[in-house]
Amino acid sequence: PLVLRDYNLIKWIGANSYRTSHYPYADEIMDLADRLGIVVIDECPAVAIDHFEDPLLKNHLQAMTELISRDKNRPSVIMWSVGNEPRSYRNQSGEYFKNVYDHTRLLDKTRPITLVINADYKTDHASQHFDVIAINRYFGWYSDTGHLELIQNQTLSDLRHWRAARGKPVMITEYGADTLAGLHMLPSMVFTEEYQAELMSQNFKAFDIAKSEGWFVGEMIWNFADFMTKQEPRRVAGNKKGIFTRDRQPKLSAHILASRYWYLADQTPKERYTERNQCSQQPNRLWFP
């Protein structure tokens, strides 16, 4: 039931894709993506890797072999991700990830391959080997916290630098802000629902300009729903960047994102209203005809 709820919510907000961050998902979850027409960036379990030595490379290549062997015939899988936020500023990462890319390309000659990067374009040594540049950026949250007025220019400038440096399609795979459901302040402050919504809106402005230039190919928010993490000062009982709570209830940000995605899908307001009401009344009938 929880997985069905998740897919219903994905449809409700008008999304058409997700990334299996940061590990392969169960067969049953992937089966539903195939069935419902949700496209997937399929990611192997390689998070924040460092010390790019032969034993790690051997395990990494094996992980990609197993992932592609399992999911290569799935229509939902449109791209492989070989990892998330490696220490790609290290010189050794360049040769390491060239080996990972070449191995993955031998296993699948058709799908694009990416590596999700959080390094700066000037110091990254790995992304040039991949087909799509996928970056994680948290302007207004982890940097320049509280300064919503800087986000549009910072995001657009960063995206353009990646495009100029690599000459490849660019997408953003993470952006967002932690938000406590029910916390409201005006003017907005960090951790409020208003701040999350305003941060998203500033990112949208940058995305729209980049998209109009013809090389920006996708946007993915971090993240779908709140989840538990270890205890640390920057977390309030877990990671609260979800647009839905842990029990899958919408925050203000979910409504903001739904309005954007349905607009991007070229839906009229009447069609949005009709589909949302059908979803809330007969979710199984709508999504499983």
PDB file of C-alpha atoms in Angstrom, residues 123-218:
ATOM      1  CA  THR A 123      37.691  21.100  -9.821  1.00  0.00           C
ATOM      2  CA  ASP A 124      35.707  18.063 -11.002  1.00  0.00           C
ATOM      3  CA  HIS A 125      37.731  15.398 -12.852  1.00  0.00           C
ATOM      4  CA  ALA A 126      35.038  12.817 -13.599  1.00  0.00           C
ATOM      5  CA  SER A 127      31.989  14.295 -15.328  1.00  0.00           C
ATOM      6  CA  GLN A 128      33.640  14.736 -18.738  1.00  0.00           C
ATOM      7  CA  HIS A 129      33.435  10.976 -19.278  1.00  0.00           C
ATOM      8  CA  PHE A 130      29.624  10.859 -19.033  1.00  0.00           C
ATOM      9  CA  ASP A 131      26.769  11.557 -21.421  1.00  0.00           C
ATOM     10  CA  VAL A 132      24.646  13.811 -19.202  1.00  0.00           C
ATOM     11  CA  ILE A 133      25.885  16.236 -16.543  1.00  0.00           C
ATOM     12  CA  ALA A 134      23.819  15.718 -13.372  1.00  0.00           C
ATOM     13  CA  ILE A 135      24.492  18.081 -10.484  1.00  0.00           C
ATOM     14  CA  ASN A 136      23.276  18.574  -6.915  1.00  0.00           C
ATOM     15  CA  ARG A 137      23.032  22.179  -5.709  1.00  0.00           C
ATOM     16  CA  TYR A 138      21.636  23.737  -2.525  1.00  0.00           C
ATOM     17  CA  PHE A 139      21.941  27.482  -3.018  1.00  0.00           C
ATOM     18  CA  GLY A 140      20.024  29.261  -0.277  1.00  0.00           C
ATOM     19  CA  TRP A 141      20.347  26.285   2.051  1.00  0.00           C
ATOM     20  CA  TYR A 142      23.849  24.896   2.568  1.00  0.00           C
ATOM     21  CA  SER A 143      25.366  28.037   1.050  1.00  0.00           C
ATOM     22  CA  ASP A 144      24.120  31.601   1.561  1.00  0.00           C
ATOM     23  CA  THR A 145      21.487  30.285   3.930  1.00  0.00           C
ATOM     24  CA  GLY A 146      18.409  32.498   4.027  1.00  0.00           C
ATOM     25  CA  HIS A 147      19.342  34.538   0.961  1.00  0.00           C
ATOM     26  CA  LEU A 148      16.539  33.729  -1.440  1.00  0.00           C
ATOM     27  CA  GLU A 149      17.424  36.729  -3.586  1.00  0.00           C
ATOM     28  CA  LEU A 150      20.693  35.081  -4.688  1.00  0.00           C
ATOM     29  CA  ILE A 151      19.335  31.714  -5.808  1.00  0.00           C
ATOM     30  CA  GLN A 152      18.221  32.482  -9.359  1.00  0.00           C
ATOM     31  CA  ASN A 153      21.504  34.036 -10.448  1.00  0.00           C
ATOM     32  CA  GLN A 154      23.672  31.496  -8.619  1.00  0.00           C
ATOM     33  CA  THR A 155      21.790  28.529 -10.038  1.00  0.00           C
ATOM     34  CA  LEU A 156      21.693  29.836 -13.594  1.00  0.00           C
ATOM     35  CA  SER A 157      25.350  30.832 -13.522  1.00  0.00           C
ATOM     36  CA  ASP A 158      26.369  27.411 -12.247  1.00  0.00           C
ATOM     37  CA  LEU A 159      24.282  25.552 -14.834  1.00  0.00           C
ATOM     38  CA  ARG A 160      25.725  27.673 -17.640  1.00  0.00           C
ATOM     39  CA  HIS A 161      29.269  27.087 -16.434  1.00  0.00           C
ATOM     40  CA  TRP A 162      28.721  23.324 -16.525  1.00  0.00           C
ATOM     41  CA  ARG A 163      27.294  23.563 -20.024  1.00  0.00           C
ATOM     42  CA  ALA A 164      30.196  25.698 -21.251  1.00  0.00           C
ATOM     43  CA  ALA A 165      32.824  23.511 -19.588  1.00  0.00           C
ATOM     44  CA  ARG A 166      31.471  20.140 -20.765  1.00  0.00           C
ATOM     45  CA  GLY A 167      29.299  20.884 -23.804  1.00  0.00           C
ATOM     46  CA  LYS A 168      26.778  18.229 -22.792  1.00  0.00           C
ATOM     47  CA  PRO A 169      23.129  18.147 -21.670  1.00  0.00           C
ATOM     48  CA  VAL A 170      22.765  19.321 -18.071  1.00  0.00           C
ATOM     49  CA  MET A 171      20.158  18.482 -15.444  1.00  0.00           C
ATOM     50  CA  ILE A 172      19.778  19.138 -11.740  1.00  0.00           C
ATOM     51  CA  THR A 173      19.239  16.047  -9.618  1.00  0.00           C
ATOM     52  CA  GLU A 174      18.982  17.681  -6.191  1.00  0.00           C
ATOM     53  CA  TYR A 175      17.946  21.077  -4.828  1.00  0.00           C
ATOM     54  CA  GLY A 176      15.763  21.962  -1.859  1.00  0.00           C
ATOM     55  CA  ALA A 177      15.458  22.914   1.800  1.00  0.00           C
ATOM     56  CA  ASP A 178      14.515  21.226   5.061  1.00  0.00           C
ATOM     57  CA  THR A 179      10.994  22.120   6.189  1.00  0.00           C
ATOM     58  CA  LEU A 180       8.974  21.312   9.294  1.00  0.00           C
ATOM     59  CA  ALA A 181       5.387  20.619   8.296  1.00  0.00           C
ATOM     60  CA  GLY A 182       3.084  23.172   9.880  1.00  0.00           C
ATOM     61  CA  LEU A 183       5.795  25.728  10.650  1.00  0.00           C
ATOM     62  CA  HIS A 184       4.834  29.095   9.124  1.00  0.00           C
ATOM     63  CA  MET A 185       6.441  32.534   9.348  1.00  0.00           C
ATOM     64  CA  LEU A 186       6.156  35.779   7.462  1.00  0.00           C
ATOM     65  CA  PRO A 187       8.659  36.921   6.339  1.00  0.00           C
ATOM     66  CA  SER A 188       9.759  33.383   5.606  1.00  0.00           C
ATOM     67  CA  MET A 189      12.654  31.856   7.533  1.00  0.00           C
ATOM     68  CA  VAL A 190      14.580  28.630   7.120  1.00  0.00           C
ATOM     69  CA  PHE A 191      12.699  25.466   8.092  1.00  0.00           C
ATOM     70  CA  THR A 192       9.304  27.089   7.386  1.00  0.00           C
ATOM     71  CA  GLU A 193       6.993  25.880   4.636  1.00  0.00           C
ATOM     72  CA  GLU A 194       7.108  29.359   3.105  1.00  0.00           C
ATOM     73  CA  TYR A 195      10.899  29.295   2.823  1.00  0.00           C
ATOM     74  CA  GLN A 196      10.904  25.926   1.054  1.00  0.00           C
ATOM     75  CA  ALA A 197       8.243  27.159  -1.394  1.00  0.00           C
ATOM     76  CA  GLU A 198      10.073  30.422  -2.118  1.00  0.00           C
ATOM     77  CA  LEU A 199      13.408  28.620  -2.567  1.00  0.00           C
ATOM     78  CA  MET A 200      11.782  26.330  -5.111  1.00  0.00           C
ATOM     79  CA  SER A 201      10.253  29.249  -6.992  1.00  0.00           C
ATOM     80  CA  GLN A 202      13.628  30.976  -7.299  1.00  0.00           C
ATOM     81  CA  ASN A 203      15.143  27.780  -8.702  1.00  0.00           C
ATOM     82  CA  PHE A 204      12.283  27.485 -11.195  1.00  0.00           C
ATOM     83  CA  LYS A 205      13.189  30.875 -12.660  1.00  0.00           C
ATOM     84  CA  ALA A 206      16.726  29.672 -13.354  1.00  0.00           C
ATOM     85  CA  PHE A 207      15.529  26.341 -14.736  1.00  0.00           C
ATOM     86  CA  ASP A 208      13.142  28.031 -17.162  1.00  0.00           C
ATOM     87  CA  ILE A 209      15.864  30.270 -18.581  1.00  0.00           C
ATOM     88  CA  ALA A 210      18.269  27.337 -18.933  1.00  0.00           C
ATOM     89  CA  LYS A 211      15.562  25.229 -20.563  1.00  0.00           C
ATOM     90  CA  SER A 212      14.861  27.993 -23.082  1.00  0.00           C
ATOM     91  CA  GLU A 213      18.528  27.850 -24.127  1.00  0.00           C
ATOM     92  CA  GLY A 214      18.078  24.256 -25.263  1.00  0.00           C
ATOM     93  CA  TRP A 215      20.559  22.275 -23.170  1.00  0.00           C
ATOM     94  CA  PHE A 216      18.850  21.925 -19.778  1.00  0.00           C
ATOM     95  CA  VAL A 217      17.081  18.573 -19.807  1.00  0.00           C
ATOM     96  CA  GLY A 218      15.603  17.909 -16.372  1.00  0.00           C
TER      97      GLY A 218
END
